[in-house]
Amino acid sequence: MPVVPTKEILDRAFGERYGVAAINVVNDLTMEAVLAAAEELKAPVIIQTSVKHVKMTGLDAMFAMWQAYTKDVTVPVALHLDHCPERDVISACLAKGWSSVLFDASKLSVEENKRQCIEVVAEARRYGAHVEGEIEGFKRTEEMTGDEAKQVQTLEVAVDFIKATGVDVFAPAIGNAHGMYKTTPTLDSQRVTDIVAATGIPVALHGGTGMTPEQFSDLISRGCAKVNISTALKIAFMKSGYDFMTEHPGDYDPPKIFTAQRAAVMEMAKHHMRLFGSEGKAWT
Ligand code: 13P
């Protein structure tokens, strides 16, 4: 195997109703640690890259890293570009070999989003790649007002967008947000059921960090085959470094800190893979 199309990973998970962890990595160490966690649990995984980190690392360097770290991986893995409004970055990642992209035109009108998303899907297909779509932007948790689940497009608009664009996976707003929730969010899980029933495609669950195990299993059973986790990785990575320095004052040997960080990121990733039911689901 080991790099397989995103659609293959998601369609299997969708069919069997388990969730695939789609984890945002921030550098080489975190990419390798998430892949090692997937390998250890025999779980398929999606590695996500933000536009910010692609630009910071450099597209070529990030892709070289991906190729090097997946060379000997035996579980199904895919590389995804998360929330990208920039068409040139989408084109560059697709041409380089990313497995899939989330075209984030949620700031545009649904009509314009749809028009451009059709182009992105056509472009992705030329590379055998896949596309996630969205029509509502996700807030940060600190901006939440409590009525997020109501600030959405109608089911009819969402279904029309999915059918017209041919996206492979759709990311609806259901009261979720990016960051650390202050309290357990109130989620409109029925919206997931309605979208899945009307379109038959898997749903991407955003803002995974801080949702309860019950919320995950309910949403995954309704068709959330892709479960996005970003903040939990940032916390595991940064806190383990901070804790190491606190426990070992004056020890500035980077490999020791990196070892602690790798272990923490692996634990965080394994925790979510187990929670989402993807442990042992690798088919290679
Ligand atoms: P969290 O940062 O809340 O885990 O959200 C991740 C996400 O949805 C990335 O697109």
PDB file of C-alpha atoms and ligand atoms in Angstrom:
ATOM      1  CA  MET A   1       0.000   0.000   0.000  1.00  0.00           C
ATOM      2  CA  PRO A   2       0.417   2.452   2.063  1.00  0.00           C
ATOM      3  CA  VAL A   3      -0.767   5.780   0.580  1.00  0.00           C
ATOM      4  CA  VAL A   4      -4.291   5.228  -0.709  1.00  0.00           C
ATOM      5  CA  PRO A   5      -6.974   7.573  -2.037  1.00  0.00           C
ATOM      6  CA  THR A   6      -8.808   9.518   0.673  1.00  0.00           C
ATOM      7  CA  LYS A   7     -12.110   8.324  -0.777  1.00  0.00           C
ATOM      8  CA  GLU A   8     -11.121   4.695  -0.292  1.00  0.00           C
ATOM      9  CA  ILE A   9     -10.304   5.324   3.374  1.00  0.00           C
ATOM     10  CA  LEU A  10     -13.516   7.258   3.953  1.00  0.00           C
ATOM     11  CA  ASP A  11     -15.887   5.035   1.997  1.00  0.00           C
ATOM     12  CA  ARG A  12     -14.796   1.959   3.947  1.00  0.00           C
ATOM     13  CA  ALA A  13     -15.180   3.760   7.261  1.00  0.00           C
ATOM     14  CA  PHE A  14     -18.546   5.140   6.166  1.00  0.00           C
ATOM     15  CA  GLY A  15     -19.747   1.679   5.105  1.00  0.00           C
ATOM     16  CA  GLU A  16     -18.691   0.058   8.366  1.00  0.00           C
ATOM     17  CA  ARG A  17     -19.588   3.088  10.486  1.00  0.00           C
ATOM     18  CA  TYR A  18     -16.293   3.773  12.186  1.00  0.00           C
ATOM     19  CA  GLY A  19     -14.452   7.073  12.195  1.00  0.00           C
ATOM     20  CA  VAL A  20     -11.039   7.778  10.702  1.00  0.00           C
ATOM     21  CA  ALA A  21      -8.931  10.218  12.681  1.00  0.00           C
ATOM     22  CA  ALA A  22      -7.936  13.133  10.450  1.00  0.00           C
ATOM     23  CA  ILE A  23      -5.206  14.760  12.490  1.00  0.00           C
ATOM     24  CA  ASN A  24      -3.593  18.121  11.753  1.00  0.00           C
ATOM     25  CA  VAL A  25       0.175  17.889  12.090  1.00  0.00           C
ATOM     26  CA  VAL A  26       2.482  20.852  12.536  1.00  0.00           C
ATOM     27  CA  ASN A  27       5.937  19.532  11.630  1.00  0.00           C
ATOM     28  CA  ASP A  28       8.050  16.457  10.926  1.00  0.00           C
ATOM     29  CA  LEU A  29       7.926  15.134  14.485  1.00  0.00           C
ATOM     30  CA  THR A  30       4.134  15.258  14.743  1.00  0.00           C
ATOM     31  CA  MET A  31       3.632  13.782  11.262  1.00  0.00           C
ATOM     32  CA  GLU A  32       5.891  10.838  12.100  1.00  0.00           C
ATOM     33  CA  ALA A  33       4.277  10.346  15.532  1.00  0.00           C
ATOM     34  CA  VAL A  34       0.716  10.205  14.146  1.00  0.00           C
ATOM     35  CA  LEU A  35       1.796   7.741  11.449  1.00  0.00           C
ATOM     36  CA  ALA A  36       3.555   5.618  14.098  1.00  0.00           C
ATOM     37  CA  ALA A  37       0.358   5.588  16.185  1.00  0.00           C
ATOM     38  CA  ALA A  38      -1.659   4.413  13.181  1.00  0.00           C
ATOM     39  CA  GLU A  39       0.905   1.726  12.455  1.00  0.00           C
ATOM     40  CA  GLU A  40       0.870   0.505  16.052  1.00  0.00           C
ATOM     41  CA  LEU A  41      -2.942   0.261  16.171  1.00  0.00           C
ATOM     42  CA  LYS A  42      -3.297  -0.989  12.598  1.00  0.00           C
ATOM     43  CA  ALA A  43      -5.629   1.923  11.948  1.00  0.00           C
ATOM     44  CA  PRO A  44      -6.128   3.894   8.728  1.00  0.00           C
ATOM     45  CA  VAL A  45      -5.389   7.587   9.227  1.00  0.00           C
ATOM     46  CA  ILE A  46      -5.574  10.897   7.382  1.00  0.00           C
ATOM     47  CA  ILE A  47      -2.732  13.332   7.940  1.00  0.00           C
ATOM     48  CA  GLN A  48      -3.956  16.911   7.610  1.00  0.00           C
ATOM     49  CA  THR A  49      -1.870  19.949   6.790  1.00  0.00           C
ATOM     50  CA  SER A  50      -3.010  23.530   7.233  1.00  0.00           C
ATOM     51  CA  VAL A  51      -2.267  26.186   4.642  1.00  0.00           C
ATOM     52  CA  LYS A  52      -0.195  27.978   7.292  1.00  0.00           C
ATOM     53  CA  HIS A  53       2.059  24.986   7.926  1.00  0.00           C
ATOM     54  CA  VAL A  54       2.396  24.147   4.243  1.00  0.00           C
ATOM     55  CA  LYS A  55       3.618  27.702   3.644  1.00  0.00           C
ATOM     56  CA  MET A  56       5.824  27.722   6.734  1.00  0.00           C
ATOM     57  CA  THR A  57       7.512  24.398   5.944  1.00  0.00           C
ATOM     58  CA  GLY A  58       7.470  24.791   2.179  1.00  0.00           C
ATOM     59  CA  LEU A  59       5.348  22.621  -0.074  1.00  0.00           C
ATOM     60  CA  ASP A  60       8.256  20.581  -1.444  1.00  0.00           C
ATOM     61  CA  ALA A  61       9.781  19.973   1.982  1.00  0.00           C
ATOM     62  CA  MET A  62       6.438  18.943   3.448  1.00  0.00           C
ATOM     63  CA  PHE A  63       5.729  16.515   0.639  1.00  0.00           C
ATOM     64  CA  ALA A  64       9.261  15.067   0.799  1.00  0.00           C
ATOM     65  CA  MET A  65       8.661  14.519   4.509  1.00  0.00           C
ATOM     66  CA  TRP A  66       5.367  12.757   3.748  1.00  0.00           C
ATOM     67  CA  GLN A  67       7.026  10.485   1.189  1.00  0.00           C
ATOM     68  CA  ALA A  68       9.899   9.624   3.508  1.00  0.00           C
ATOM     69  CA  TYR A  69       7.672   8.855   6.489  1.00  0.00           C
ATOM     70  CA  THR A  70       5.136   6.799   4.560  1.00  0.00           C
ATOM     71  CA  LYS A  71       7.683   4.744   2.640  1.00  0.00           C
ATOM     72  CA  ASP A  72       7.540   1.836   5.086  1.00  0.00           C
ATOM     73  CA  VAL A  73       4.069   2.375   6.527  1.00  0.00           C
ATOM     74  CA  THR A  74       1.821  -0.668   6.105  1.00  0.00           C
ATOM     75  CA  VAL A  75      -1.561   0.857   7.063  1.00  0.00           C
ATOM     76  CA  PRO A  76      -3.697   2.946   4.668  1.00  0.00           C
ATOM     77  CA  VAL A  77      -2.826   6.631   4.932  1.00  0.00           C
ATOM     78  CA  ALA A  78      -3.733   9.761   2.990  1.00  0.00           C
ATOM     79  CA  LEU A  79      -2.504  13.370   2.944  1.00  0.00           C
ATOM     80  CA  HIS A  80      -5.172  16.073   3.120  1.00  0.00           C
ATOM     81  CA  LEU A  81      -5.001  19.863   2.816  1.00  0.00           C
ATOM     82  CA  ASP A  82      -7.323  21.314   5.470  1.00  0.00           C
ATOM     83  CA  HIS A  83      -9.426  24.518   5.031  1.00  0.00           C
ATOM     84  CA  CYS A  84      -7.927  26.172   1.996  1.00  0.00           C
ATOM     85  CA  PRO A  85      -9.562  29.214   0.395  1.00  0.00           C
ATOM     86  CA  GLU A  86      -6.561  29.831  -1.873  1.00  0.00           C
ATOM     87  CA  ARG A  87      -6.953  28.254  -5.297  1.00  0.00           C
ATOM     88  CA  ASP A  88      -3.239  28.497  -6.087  1.00  0.00           C
ATOM     89  CA  VAL A  89      -2.317  26.533  -2.951  1.00  0.00           C
ATOM     90  CA  ILE A  90      -4.977  23.935  -3.807  1.00  0.00           C
ATOM     91  CA  SER A  91      -3.558  23.586  -7.324  1.00  0.00           C
ATOM     92  CA  ALA A  92       0.013  23.332  -6.062  1.00  0.00           C
ATOM     93  CA  CYS A  93      -0.845  20.650  -3.478  1.00  0.00           C
ATOM     94  CA  LEU A  94      -2.873  18.606  -5.976  1.00  0.00           C
ATOM     95  CA  ALA A  95      -0.098  18.789  -8.550  1.00  0.00           C
ATOM     96  CA  LYS A  96       2.459  17.759  -5.928  1.00  0.00           C
ATOM     97  CA  GLY A  97       0.519  14.676  -4.851  1.00  0.00           C
ATOM     98  CA  TRP A  98      -1.755  15.527  -1.900  1.00  0.00           C
ATOM     99  CA  SER A  99      -4.540  12.924  -1.689  1.00  0.00           C
ATOM    100  CA  SER A 100      -7.322  15.431  -1.055  1.00  0.00           C
ATOM    101  CA  VAL A 101      -8.157  19.055  -0.279  1.00  0.00           C
ATOM    102  CA  LEU A 102     -10.833  20.955   1.605  1.00  0.00           C
ATOM    103  CA  PHE A 103     -11.825  23.854  -0.608  1.00  0.00           C
ATOM    104  CA  ASP A 104     -12.962  26.417   1.951  1.00  0.00           C
ATOM    105  CA  ALA A 105     -14.965  29.046   0.105  1.00  0.00           C
ATOM    106  CA  SER A 106     -17.326  29.485   3.028  1.00  0.00           C
ATOM    107  CA  LYS A 107     -16.727  33.251   2.954  1.00  0.00           C
ATOM    108  CA  LEU A 108     -18.108  33.424  -0.587  1.00  0.00           C
ATOM    109  CA  SER A 109     -21.772  33.120  -1.550  1.00  0.00           C
ATOM    110  CA  VAL A 110     -22.975  29.525  -1.867  1.00  0.00           C
ATOM    111  CA  GLU A 111     -23.428  30.066  -5.624  1.00  0.00           C
ATOM    112  CA  GLU A 112     -19.850  31.261  -6.123  1.00  0.00           C
ATOM    113  CA  ASN A 113     -18.544  28.564  -3.770  1.00  0.00           C
ATOM    114  CA  LYS A 114     -20.405  25.986  -5.865  1.00  0.00           C
ATOM    115  CA  ARG A 115     -19.096  27.372  -9.162  1.00  0.00           C
ATOM    116  CA  GLN A 116     -15.476  27.282  -7.989  1.00  0.00           C
ATOM    117  CA  CYS A 117     -15.860  23.960  -6.176  1.00  0.00           C
ATOM    118  CA  ILE A 118     -16.958  22.313  -9.439  1.00  0.00           C
ATOM    119  CA  GLU A 119     -13.644  23.496 -10.922  1.00  0.00           C
ATOM    120  CA  VAL A 120     -11.680  22.213  -7.924  1.00  0.00           C
ATOM    121  CA  VAL A 121     -13.341  18.787  -8.170  1.00  0.00           C
ATOM    122  CA  ALA A 122     -12.506  18.599 -11.908  1.00  0.00           C
ATOM    123  CA  GLU A 123      -8.918  19.600 -11.164  1.00  0.00           C
ATOM    124  CA  ALA A 124      -8.609  17.022  -8.345  1.00  0.00           C
ATOM    125  CA  ARG A 125      -9.965  14.252 -10.562  1.00  0.00           C
ATOM    126  CA  ARG A 126      -7.144  14.824 -13.030  1.00  0.00           C
ATOM    127  CA  TYR A 127      -4.777  13.658 -10.276  1.00  0.00           C
ATOM    128  CA  GLY A 128      -7.046  10.933  -8.875  1.00  0.00           C
ATOM    129  CA  ALA A 129      -7.500  13.142  -5.814  1.00  0.00           C
ATOM    130  CA  HIS A 130     -10.572  13.958  -3.726  1.00  0.00           C
ATOM    131  CA  VAL A 131     -12.360  17.009  -2.423  1.00  0.00           C
ATOM    132  CA  GLU A 132     -14.103  17.982   0.793  1.00  0.00           C
ATOM    133  CA  GLY A 133     -16.591  20.831   0.576  1.00  0.00           C
ATOM    134  CA  GLU A 134     -18.179  23.239   3.029  1.00  0.00           C
ATOM    135  CA  ILE A 135     -20.674  26.055   2.774  1.00  0.00           C
ATOM    136  CA  GLU A 136     -20.631  27.373   6.333  1.00  0.00           C
ATOM    137  CA  GLY A 137     -17.462  28.608   7.998  1.00  0.00           C
ATOM    138  CA  PHE A 138     -16.524  27.174  11.366  1.00  0.00           C
ATOM    139  CA  LYS A 139     -16.009  29.584  14.237  1.00  0.00           C
ATOM    140  CA  ARG A 140     -13.285  29.366  16.830  1.00  0.00           C
ATOM    141  CA  THR A 141     -14.637  28.089  20.151  1.00  0.00           C
ATOM    142  CA  GLU A 142     -13.887  31.441  21.820  1.00  0.00           C
ATOM    143  CA  GLU A 143     -16.244  33.167  19.330  1.00  0.00           C
ATOM    144  CA  MET A 144     -19.180  30.842  20.041  1.00  0.00           C
ATOM    145  CA  THR A 145     -22.470  32.396  21.055  1.00  0.00           C
ATOM    146  CA  GLY A 146     -24.476  29.205  21.613  1.00  0.00           C
ATOM    147  CA  ASP A 147     -26.754  29.410  18.585  1.00  0.00           C
ATOM    148  CA  GLU A 148     -24.223  28.124  16.014  1.00  0.00           C
ATOM    149  CA  ALA A 149     -26.358  25.112  15.118  1.00  0.00           C
ATOM    150  CA  LYS A 150     -29.063  27.510  13.899  1.00  0.00           C
ATOM    151  CA  GLN A 151     -26.756  29.592  11.688  1.00  0.00           C
ATOM    152  CA  VAL A 152     -26.709  27.135   8.829  1.00  0.00           C
ATOM    153  CA  GLN A 153     -27.928  26.802   5.282  1.00  0.00           C
ATOM    154  CA  THR A 154     -31.065  24.757   4.660  1.00  0.00           C
ATOM    155  CA  LEU A 155     -30.820  21.041   3.952  1.00  0.00           C
ATOM    156  CA  GLU A 156     -31.948  21.755   0.396  1.00  0.00           C
ATOM    157  CA  VAL A 157     -29.037  24.173  -0.202  1.00  0.00           C
ATOM    158  CA  ALA A 158     -26.518  21.741   1.316  1.00  0.00           C
ATOM    159  CA  VAL A 159     -27.799  18.802  -0.743  1.00  0.00           C
ATOM    160  CA  ASP A 160     -27.824  20.858  -3.940  1.00  0.00           C
ATOM    161  CA  PHE A 161     -24.216  21.932  -3.269  1.00  0.00           C
ATOM    162  CA  ILE A 162     -23.076  18.347  -2.695  1.00  0.00           C
ATOM    163  CA  LYS A 163     -24.833  16.981  -5.778  1.00  0.00           C
ATOM    164  CA  ALA A 164     -23.841  19.844  -8.091  1.00  0.00           C
ATOM    165  CA  THR A 165     -20.170  19.840  -7.110  1.00  0.00           C
ATOM    166  CA  GLY A 166     -19.629  16.097  -6.737  1.00  0.00           C
ATOM    167  CA  VAL A 167     -17.570  16.554  -3.563  1.00  0.00           C
ATOM    168  CA  ASP A 168     -16.515  13.293  -1.935  1.00  0.00           C
ATOM    169  CA  VAL A 169     -17.077  14.361   1.658  1.00  0.00           C
ATOM    170  CA  PHE A 170     -18.984  17.276   3.156  1.00  0.00           C
ATOM    171  CA  ALA A 171     -18.299  19.313   6.291  1.00  0.00           C
ATOM    172  CA  PRO A 172     -21.516  20.740   7.733  1.00  0.00           C
ATOM    173  CA  ALA A 173     -21.764  23.145  10.641  1.00  0.00           C
ATOM    174  CA  ILE A 174     -23.670  21.385  13.431  1.00  0.00           C
ATOM    175  CA  GLY A 175     -22.790  23.601  16.392  1.00  0.00           C
ATOM    176  CA  ASN A 176     -19.129  22.553  16.285  1.00  0.00           C
ATOM    177  CA  ALA A 177     -16.137  24.898  16.363  1.00  0.00           C
ATOM    178  CA  HIS A 178     -12.354  24.799  16.229  1.00  0.00           C
ATOM    179  CA  GLY A 179     -10.441  25.050  19.504  1.00  0.00           C
ATOM    180  CA  MET A 180     -11.159  24.048  23.086  1.00  0.00           C
ATOM    181  CA  TYR A 181     -14.865  24.099  24.010  1.00  0.00           C
ATOM    182  CA  LYS A 182     -15.644  25.874  27.291  1.00  0.00           C
ATOM    183  CA  THR A 183     -18.523  23.447  27.836  1.00  0.00           C
ATOM    184  CA  THR A 184     -19.742  20.393  25.921  1.00  0.00           C
ATOM    185  CA  PRO A 185     -21.178  21.758  22.652  1.00  0.00           C
ATOM    186  CA  THR A 186     -24.814  21.244  21.703  1.00  0.00           C
ATOM    187  CA  LEU A 187     -24.662  19.480  18.346  1.00  0.00           C
ATOM    188  CA  ASP A 188     -27.331  19.082  15.691  1.00  0.00           C
ATOM    189  CA  SER A 189     -26.664  15.404  14.972  1.00  0.00           C
ATOM    190  CA  GLN A 190     -29.927  15.086  13.038  1.00  0.00           C
ATOM    191  CA  ARG A 191     -28.383  17.334  10.366  1.00  0.00           C
ATOM    192  CA  VAL A 192     -25.718  14.681   9.760  1.00  0.00           C
ATOM    193  CA  THR A 193     -28.397  12.001   9.385  1.00  0.00           C
ATOM    194  CA  ASP A 194     -30.391  14.186   6.985  1.00  0.00           C
ATOM    195  CA  ILE A 195     -27.395  15.022   4.788  1.00  0.00           C
ATOM    196  CA  VAL A 196     -26.244  11.397   4.666  1.00  0.00           C
ATOM    197  CA  ALA A 197     -29.762  10.165   3.851  1.00  0.00           C
ATOM    198  CA  ALA A 198     -30.143  12.689   1.025  1.00  0.00           C
ATOM    199  CA  THR A 199     -26.699  12.325  -0.538  1.00  0.00           C
ATOM    200  CA  GLY A 200     -25.124   9.017   0.518  1.00  0.00           C
ATOM    201  CA  ILE A 201     -21.699  10.593   1.037  1.00  0.00           C
ATOM    202  CA  PRO A 202     -19.632  10.602   4.224  1.00  0.00           C
ATOM    203  CA  VAL A 203     -19.573  13.627   6.489  1.00  0.00           C
ATOM    204  CA  ALA A 204     -16.468  15.279   7.971  1.00  0.00           C
ATOM    205  CA  LEU A 205     -16.791  16.180  11.623  1.00  0.00           C
ATOM    206  CA  HIS A 206     -14.832  19.341  12.404  1.00  0.00           C
ATOM    207  CA  GLY A 207     -13.876  20.651  15.829  1.00  0.00           C
ATOM    208  CA  GLY A 208     -13.333  17.199  17.279  1.00  0.00           C
ATOM    209  CA  THR A 209     -11.185  18.260  20.220  1.00  0.00           C
ATOM    210  CA  GLY A 210     -13.270  18.223  23.398  1.00  0.00           C
ATOM    211  CA  MET A 211     -16.337  16.373  22.131  1.00  0.00           C
ATOM    212  CA  THR A 212     -17.497  13.557  24.417  1.00  0.00           C
ATOM    213  CA  PRO A 213     -17.085   9.841  23.607  1.00  0.00           C
ATOM    214  CA  GLU A 214     -20.906   9.628  23.355  1.00  0.00           C
ATOM    215  CA  GLN A 215     -20.998  12.478  20.829  1.00  0.00           C
ATOM    216  CA  PHE A 216     -18.300  10.821  18.738  1.00  0.00           C
ATOM    217  CA  SER A 217     -20.023   7.438  18.658  1.00  0.00           C
ATOM    218  CA  ASP A 218     -23.414   8.952  17.910  1.00  0.00           C
ATOM    219  CA  LEU A 219     -22.084  11.122  15.070  1.00  0.00           C
ATOM    220  CA  ILE A 220     -19.925   8.347  13.620  1.00  0.00           C
ATOM    221  CA  SER A 221     -22.931   5.986  13.607  1.00  0.00           C
ATOM    222  CA  ARG A 222     -24.812   8.649  11.628  1.00  0.00           C
ATOM    223  CA  GLY A 223     -22.097   8.868   8.964  1.00  0.00           C
ATOM    224  CA  CYS A 224     -19.247  11.090  10.229  1.00  0.00           C
ATOM    225  CA  ALA A 225     -16.494   8.938   8.742  1.00  0.00           C
ATOM    226  CA  LYS A 226     -13.811  11.653   8.950  1.00  0.00           C
ATOM    227  CA  VAL A 227     -13.184  13.082  12.395  1.00  0.00           C
ATOM    228  CA  ASN A 228     -10.910  16.121  12.527  1.00  0.00           C
ATOM    229  CA  ILE A 229      -8.554  16.663  15.436  1.00  0.00           C
ATOM    230  CA  SER A 230      -6.160  19.595  15.615  1.00  0.00           C
ATOM    231  CA  THR A 231      -6.173  21.364  18.990  1.00  0.00           C
ATOM    232  CA  ALA A 232      -5.583  18.118  20.905  1.00  0.00           C
ATOM    233  CA  LEU A 233      -2.347  17.580  18.957  1.00  0.00           C
ATOM    234  CA  LYS A 234      -1.169  21.134  19.610  1.00  0.00           C
ATOM    235  CA  ILE A 235      -1.831  20.706  23.332  1.00  0.00           C
ATOM    236  CA  ALA A 236      -0.130  17.303  23.522  1.00  0.00           C
ATOM    237  CA  PHE A 237       2.894  18.568  21.597  1.00  0.00           C
ATOM    238  CA  MET A 238       3.371  21.857  23.448  1.00  0.00           C
ATOM    239  CA  LYS A 239       2.436  20.680  26.942  1.00  0.00           C
ATOM    240  CA  SER A 240       4.761  17.672  26.845  1.00  0.00           C
ATOM    241  CA  GLY A 241       7.638  19.980  25.896  1.00  0.00           C
ATOM    242  CA  TYR A 242       6.727  22.400  28.669  1.00  0.00           C
ATOM    243  CA  ASP A 243       6.346  19.586  31.219  1.00  0.00           C
ATOM    244  CA  PHE A 244       9.713  18.120  30.241  1.00  0.00           C
ATOM    245  CA  MET A 245      11.431  21.452  30.800  1.00  0.00           C
ATOM    246  CA  THR A 246       9.639  21.928  34.119  1.00  0.00           C
ATOM    247  CA  GLU A 247      10.643  18.463  35.326  1.00  0.00           C
ATOM    248  CA  HIS A 248      14.207  18.705  34.002  1.00  0.00           C
ATOM    249  CA  PRO A 249      15.249  22.319  34.557  1.00  0.00           C
ATOM    250  CA  GLY A 250      18.429  23.183  32.714  1.00  0.00           C
ATOM    251  CA  ASP A 251      18.336  20.113  30.439  1.00  0.00           C
ATOM    252  CA  TYR A 252      18.429  21.662  26.996  1.00  0.00           C
ATOM    253  CA  ASP A 253      19.124  18.479  25.030  1.00  0.00           C
ATOM    254  CA  PRO A 254      16.577  18.635  22.181  1.00  0.00           C
ATOM    255  CA  PRO A 255      16.320  14.873  21.461  1.00  0.00           C
ATOM    256  CA  LYS A 256      15.127  14.266  25.044  1.00  0.00           C
ATOM    257  CA  ILE A 257      12.360  16.826  24.653  1.00  0.00           C
ATOM    258  CA  PHE A 258      11.478  15.469  21.223  1.00  0.00           C
ATOM    259  CA  THR A 259      11.188  11.940  22.651  1.00  0.00           C
ATOM    260  CA  ALA A 260       8.701  13.161  25.266  1.00  0.00           C
ATOM    261  CA  GLN A 261       6.742  15.075  22.629  1.00  0.00           C
ATOM    262  CA  ARG A 262       6.609  12.117  20.256  1.00  0.00           C
ATOM    263  CA  ALA A 263       5.282   9.858  23.021  1.00  0.00           C
ATOM    264  CA  ALA A 264       2.600  12.407  23.986  1.00  0.00           C
ATOM    265  CA  VAL A 265       1.443  12.917  20.387  1.00  0.00           C
ATOM    266  CA  MET A 266       1.323   9.166  19.803  1.00  0.00           C
ATOM    267  CA  GLU A 267      -0.798   8.657  22.941  1.00  0.00           C
ATOM    268  CA  MET A 268      -3.188  11.431  21.892  1.00  0.00           C
ATOM    269  CA  ALA A 269      -3.553   9.946  18.401  1.00  0.00           C
ATOM    270  CA  LYS A 270      -4.072   6.397  19.687  1.00  0.00           C
ATOM    271  CA  HIS A 271      -6.652   7.626  22.185  1.00  0.00           C
ATOM    272  CA  HIS A 272      -8.716   9.145  19.367  1.00  0.00           C
ATOM    273  CA  MET A 273      -8.290   6.197  16.986  1.00  0.00           C
ATOM    274  CA  ARG A 274      -9.597   3.843  19.702  1.00  0.00           C
ATOM    275  CA  LEU A 275     -12.453   6.222  20.479  1.00  0.00           C
ATOM    276  CA  PHE A 276     -13.465   6.394  16.807  1.00  0.00           C
ATOM    277  CA  GLY A 277     -13.367   2.598  16.368  1.00  0.00           C
ATOM    278  CA  SER A 278     -10.636   2.588  13.724  1.00  0.00           C
ATOM    279  CA  GLU A 279      -8.181   0.392  15.659  1.00  0.00           C
ATOM    280  CA  GLY A 280      -7.525  -2.824  13.705  1.00  0.00           C
ATOM    281  CA  LYS A 281      -9.381  -1.536  10.635  1.00  0.00           C
ATOM    282  CA  ALA A 282      -6.332  -1.388   8.335  1.00  0.00           C
ATOM    283  CA  TRP A 283      -7.029  -3.696   5.421  1.00  0.00           C
ATOM    284  CA  THR A 284      -3.505  -4.029   4.119  1.00  0.00           C
TER     285      THR A 284
HETATM  286  P1  13P B   1     -10.121  21.053  16.630  1.00  0.00           P
HETATM  287  O1  13P B   1      -8.939  21.973  16.625  1.00  0.00           O
HETATM  288  O2  13P B   1     -11.219  21.593  17.465  1.00  0.00           O
HETATM  289  O3  13P B   1      -9.747  19.673  17.015  1.00  0.00           O
HETATM  290  O4  13P B   1     -10.701  21.009  15.153  1.00  0.00           O
HETATM  291  C1  13P B   1      -9.968  20.416  14.139  1.00  0.00           C
HETATM  292  C2  13P B   1     -10.544  20.684  12.797  1.00  0.00           C
HETATM  293  O5  13P B   1     -11.733  20.641  12.591  1.00  0.00           O
HETATM  294  C3  13P B   1      -9.590  20.976  11.708  1.00  0.00           C
HETATM  295  O6  13P B   1     -10.230  21.316  10.522  1.00  0.00           O
END
